[in-house]
XYZ file of C-alpha atoms in Angstrom:
373
model
C -0.165 -0.056 -0.122
C 1.828 3.206 -1.297
C 1.290 6.113 1.184
C 3.064 9.629 0.898
C 6.335 10.305 2.414
C 4.791 13.368 4.239
C 2.392 11.173 6.121
C 5.346 9.358 7.886
C 6.673 12.703 9.618
C 6.246 12.688 13.161
C 2.731 13.989 13.884
C 3.976 14.397 17.613
C 6.819 16.690 16.695
C 4.364 18.840 14.598
C 2.095 18.917 17.568
C 4.586 20.702 19.804
C 4.562 23.712 17.304
C 0.859 23.646 17.100
C 0.401 24.108 20.512
C 2.558 27.284 20.574
C 0.194 30.445 21.265
C -0.445 32.733 18.145
C -1.159 35.725 20.209
C -3.904 38.181 18.749
C -3.105 36.885 15.241
C -5.530 34.751 13.053
C -4.287 32.269 10.144
C -6.775 32.454 7.113
C -6.461 29.570 4.761
C -7.945 30.547 1.193
C -9.003 27.883 -1.170
C -10.336 27.934 -4.483
C -11.077 25.832 -7.770
C -8.458 25.715 -10.158
C -8.434 25.630 -13.943
C -9.417 22.036 -14.062
C -12.569 22.725 -12.583
C -11.864 19.779 -9.956
C -8.682 20.467 -8.151
C -8.382 22.712 -5.263
C -5.838 25.086 -4.311
C -4.758 26.875 -0.916
C -2.675 29.360 0.786
C -2.691 31.116 3.938
C -2.492 34.682 5.016
C -2.008 36.136 8.467
C -5.041 38.566 9.642
C -4.651 41.039 12.656
C -7.992 40.246 14.100
C -10.648 37.393 13.790
C -12.822 38.031 10.858
C -16.376 37.998 11.966
C -17.944 38.006 8.351
C -16.861 37.470 4.753
C -16.843 41.567 4.674
C -14.026 41.250 7.053
C -11.789 39.295 4.920
C -9.546 41.125 1.989
C -9.198 40.031 -1.421
C -5.995 38.637 -2.449
C -4.307 37.348 -5.461
C -2.458 34.473 -6.913
C -0.247 33.073 -9.970
C -2.767 31.788 -12.435
C -0.111 30.351 -14.793
C 0.647 27.710 -12.125
C -2.935 26.642 -11.771
C -4.032 26.224 -15.456
C -5.879 29.749 -15.217
C -3.778 32.281 -17.073
C -0.829 32.816 -19.148
C 2.535 33.606 -17.445
C 2.746 36.948 -19.135
C -0.583 38.152 -17.568
C -0.813 35.710 -14.505
C -2.328 37.572 -11.712
C -5.702 36.402 -10.588
C -7.991 37.601 -7.841
C -9.465 35.695 -4.827
C -12.723 37.126 -3.599
C -13.592 35.817 -0.359
C -17.139 34.214 -0.698
C -17.802 31.460 2.426
C -16.077 31.363 5.696
C -15.580 28.206 7.853
C -13.861 27.433 11.296
C -10.540 25.635 10.368
C -10.397 22.023 11.879
C -6.562 21.833 11.359
C -5.404 24.810 13.018
C -8.676 25.185 15.164
C -10.067 28.559 16.449
C -9.892 31.286 15.988
C -8.232 30.309 12.533
C -10.303 30.128 9.322
C -11.048 28.417 6.069
C -12.052 30.692 3.234
C -13.593 29.759 0.162
C -13.052 31.916 -2.698
C -14.194 32.951 -6.047
C -11.693 33.588 -8.926
C -11.563 36.623 -10.910
C -9.108 37.293 -14.045
C -6.928 40.595 -14.271
C -9.925 42.266 -15.776
C -11.994 41.587 -12.770
C -14.048 39.212 -15.132
C -14.936 35.682 -13.697
C -12.342 32.674 -14.446
C -13.391 30.192 -16.696
C -13.917 27.441 -13.703
C -15.517 29.981 -11.264
C -19.239 28.808 -11.776
C -20.047 30.220 -8.315
C -20.731 33.688 -9.863
C -23.303 32.558 -12.386
C -25.022 30.276 -9.987
C -25.611 33.080 -7.087
C -27.314 35.026 -9.831
C -29.637 32.320 -10.728
C -30.178 31.330 -6.998
C -31.228 35.090 -6.337
C -33.980 34.883 -8.862
C -35.913 32.223 -7.035
C -35.368 32.837 -3.463
C -38.920 33.089 -2.834
C -39.318 29.506 -3.850
C -36.717 28.415 -1.175
C -34.952 25.668 -3.093
C -33.236 23.201 -1.059
C -30.574 20.645 -1.957
C -28.894 17.528 -0.544
C -25.923 16.098 -2.391
C -24.511 12.574 -1.927
C -20.950 12.855 -2.490
C -19.352 9.370 -3.392
C -15.426 8.881 -3.548
C -12.636 6.257 -3.642
C -10.008 6.076 -1.329
C -6.723 5.298 -3.275
C -3.064 4.910 -2.257
C -0.502 7.355 -3.738
C 0.066 4.840 -6.583
C -3.434 4.891 -7.689
C -4.437 1.303 -6.333
C -7.561 1.497 -4.245
C -6.773 1.397 -0.361
C -7.106 -2.089 0.968
C -7.205 -4.130 -2.344
C -4.850 -6.737 -2.788
C -1.494 -5.445 -4.566
C -1.778 -8.055 -7.274
C -5.476 -9.051 -7.659
C -8.743 -7.772 -6.533
C -11.078 -8.547 -3.300
C -14.205 -10.489 -3.351
C -17.041 -9.259 -5.343
C -19.515 -6.759 -4.443
C -21.980 -7.480 -1.872
C -20.542 -7.334 1.691
C -19.371 -3.825 1.559
C -22.006 -1.530 1.316
C -22.762 -0.320 4.835
C -20.220 -3.052 5.855
C -18.852 -3.500 8.992
C -15.488 -5.312 9.971
C -12.059 -5.200 8.799
C -12.516 -7.415 5.720
C -15.512 -5.211 4.694
C -14.848 -1.467 5.626
C -11.607 -0.087 4.313
C -10.251 3.302 5.486
C -13.180 3.863 8.133
C -10.590 6.014 10.290
C -10.389 8.465 7.264
C -14.346 8.773 7.346
C -14.572 9.543 10.789
C -11.651 12.120 10.795
C -13.323 13.943 7.838
C -17.018 13.733 9.389
C -15.653 15.008 12.774
C -13.631 17.762 10.754
C -16.638 18.948 8.749
C -18.903 19.395 11.977
C -16.358 21.614 13.531
C -15.637 23.692 10.502
C -19.624 24.342 10.098
C -20.172 22.115 6.922
C -23.597 20.988 6.743
C -22.604 17.583 6.483
C -25.602 15.105 7.423
C -24.346 11.432 7.044
C -21.873 9.003 5.687
C -21.872 5.487 4.668
C -19.508 2.727 3.061
C -20.520 2.231 -0.553
C -20.913 -0.655 -2.877
C -17.286 -0.852 -3.923
C -14.661 -1.602 -1.314
C -12.554 1.549 -0.530
C -15.465 3.559 -1.747
C -17.488 5.957 0.550
C -20.006 8.429 0.675
C -20.942 11.478 2.710
C -24.056 13.596 2.313
C -24.333 17.299 2.686
C -27.579 19.221 3.044
C -30.188 20.292 3.213
C -28.843 23.558 1.982
C -30.760 26.419 0.298
C -29.713 28.111 -2.598
C -25.815 29.113 -3.285
C -24.889 27.242 0.032
C -25.117 23.832 -1.305
C -22.138 24.522 -3.493
C -20.165 26.489 -0.892
C -20.736 23.473 1.544
C -20.102 20.596 -0.783
C -16.769 22.289 -1.930
C -15.766 22.821 1.707
C -16.239 19.186 2.648
C -14.529 18.302 -0.398
C -11.404 20.460 0.463
C -11.517 18.959 3.993
C -11.476 15.554 2.837
C -8.416 16.060 0.588
C -6.679 17.642 3.709
C -7.625 15.009 5.895
C -6.508 12.396 3.181
C -2.942 14.205 2.976
C -2.629 13.446 6.895
C -3.186 9.917 6.285
C -1.006 9.530 3.234
C -3.718 8.477 0.811
C -5.839 10.163 -1.986
C -9.460 10.927 -2.128
C -10.518 10.195 -5.714
C -13.799 11.486 -7.349
C -13.347 9.968 -10.835
C -16.875 8.714 -11.516
C -15.367 5.036 -12.772
C -11.845 4.734 -10.978
C -11.881 0.792 -11.607
C -13.175 -0.301 -14.869
C -15.315 -3.631 -14.943
C -17.822 -5.004 -12.713
C -17.322 -2.418 -9.935
C -19.574 0.400 -9.109
C -18.961 3.941 -10.306
C -19.040 7.119 -8.011
C -21.749 9.515 -8.481
C -23.031 12.727 -6.630
C -26.876 12.042 -6.431
C -28.724 15.498 -5.920
C -31.702 15.794 -3.967
C -33.933 18.844 -4.923
C -37.132 20.258 -3.626
C -38.857 23.735 -3.330
C -41.360 24.985 -0.695
C -44.265 24.135 -2.982
C -42.943 20.494 -3.435
C -42.546 20.097 0.403
C -46.016 21.237 1.013
C -49.294 19.139 0.988
C -49.880 18.293 -2.650
C -46.406 18.813 -3.482
C -46.065 15.814 -5.554
C -47.784 17.783 -8.497
C -44.867 20.156 -8.774
C -42.436 17.293 -8.453
C -44.089 15.665 -11.466
C -44.036 18.864 -13.350
C -40.369 19.298 -12.545
C -39.695 15.860 -13.674
C -41.477 16.344 -17.036
C -39.483 19.499 -17.722
C -36.305 17.607 -17.068
C -37.395 14.860 -19.273
C -37.208 17.403 -22.297
C -33.644 18.568 -21.486
C -31.838 15.355 -20.790
C -28.583 16.391 -22.993
C -28.394 19.902 -21.490
C -28.115 18.362 -17.989
C -25.866 15.623 -19.039
C -23.417 18.331 -20.236
C -23.712 20.214 -16.967
C -23.283 17.327 -14.553
C -19.480 16.426 -15.108
C -16.539 18.813 -15.679
C -15.963 17.265 -19.061
C -19.383 17.888 -20.488
C -20.559 14.348 -20.095
C -17.503 12.512 -21.220
C -16.657 11.422 -17.765
C -19.976 10.267 -16.843
C -20.421 8.217 -19.891
C -17.968 5.758 -18.215
C -20.252 5.417 -15.290
C -23.878 5.940 -16.646
C -24.223 2.759 -18.616
C -27.561 1.319 -17.249
C -25.661 -1.178 -15.005
C -24.570 -0.912 -11.384
C -27.465 1.047 -10.298
C -27.296 3.822 -13.047
C -29.503 4.847 -15.824
C -28.008 4.798 -19.475
C -26.606 8.411 -20.349
C -28.602 8.441 -23.752
C -31.918 7.911 -22.149
C -34.231 9.682 -19.738
C -36.048 7.861 -16.879
C -37.861 8.301 -13.722
C -39.429 6.054 -11.270
C -40.511 5.712 -7.563
C -37.925 3.792 -5.606
C -35.821 3.045 -9.002
C -31.946 3.281 -8.582
C -31.707 2.434 -12.127
C -33.471 5.451 -13.339
C -32.252 9.058 -14.162
C -34.738 10.571 -11.496
C -36.048 8.484 -8.435
C -38.926 9.448 -6.338
C -38.317 8.112 -2.958
C -41.099 5.519 -2.061
C -41.875 7.871 1.123
C -42.395 10.935 -1.158
C -44.996 8.712 -3.321
C -47.055 7.794 -0.319
C -46.892 11.290 1.293
C -47.658 13.081 -1.891
C -45.030 15.497 -1.050
C -41.227 15.981 -0.353
C -38.395 16.079 -3.051
C -36.818 14.022 -5.944
C -33.361 12.740 -6.524
C -31.459 13.359 -9.644
C -28.893 10.350 -9.977
C -27.195 11.488 -13.205
C -24.385 13.801 -11.672
C -20.768 12.434 -11.533
C -18.930 12.286 -8.275
C -16.482 14.864 -9.793
C -19.462 17.382 -10.856
C -19.321 20.900 -9.855
C -22.178 21.509 -7.722
C -22.640 25.154 -8.483
C -23.142 23.736 -12.194
C -25.645 21.212 -11.237
C -27.727 23.026 -8.941
C -27.940 26.012 -11.439
C -28.997 23.456 -14.288
C -31.772 22.342 -11.841
C -33.037 25.664 -11.123
C -33.086 26.907 -14.851
C -35.089 24.006 -16.172
C -37.355 23.323 -13.127
C -38.201 26.902 -11.739
C -37.186 29.458 -14.717
C -38.811 27.104 -17.423
C -35.888 27.101 -19.533
C -35.941 24.949 -22.654
C -33.372 24.048 -25.476
C -29.940 22.976 -25.044
C -28.310 26.106 -24.168
C -28.805 28.360 -20.832
C -30.633 31.454 -21.264
C -28.667 34.859 -20.675
C -30.270 36.857 -18.165
C -28.969 40.425 -18.278
C -28.633 42.589 -15.072
């Protein structure tokens, strides 16, 4: 099992320094999405006082030519603080700061999808859209081999691993528990976790979150997971099909509702939303992974609890459908629905924006509408 060299450094020695008083100063770790639309970057600055809100945090900058976001001849990019969390690694009063990225001309970077999402969410505030996203991931060694798998073979076939208990069924629970507690400390709205169908594959759920907070909290949870895995010397992969063959892929099932859907008789509005989604399938497939559907094509095959990428389907309690209506929702005639198409490496800003555009703004066709200010 290949683990990083850094993970073998003495944590006890490090702790001696982490226990030193830091006076009145505060460390703020700014993190942002890089030019791949999937990777995260971070750096830290010292603040003289503890920030109480986003408005207390200064803008910053970085070299975009080293993050796939600009050319070297004009590489300055701006970091715009957008959401703040407690820092579970350095602890209070230190902060984690999620940032939007702007180019040298103050226009949003290509992978800054938060800006557009926030504008769309502001148009439907009165409908109180709630989201919950189920983030699946796979724990890998630094050599890309799944954590706990035999070095020259495969574990036993799928079956005993989902929600499994025991050393021969649950691979890497220490990482999962550390991540869960770190998210709770940070103020991330994490609501659960479980082992998944493939060994070394896990899931955590974030939500319910209203509007733009869904993307903010899922990206923060991902950042914390990467940092936790860094401490353990392993890698968290959001690849939607990390192991080819008869193994489950990894998705990010997205649960969605509005105030009308959650109230008595809400099933009518759920069914209306699904009908709108059925007419815009390819638009959503393009929005649901960072490569416009190419990543998801490896996962959405119609097998391993997925729908076929080329077909739209919906059903009650059907995990092989594009859209699943939970059985309890069918019985209560109100609640939410689950879009099972987003890939594990999706951008939650893109996913939630697409759902709002189709279900609430009644957009049609294969291109998003441009709304002028």
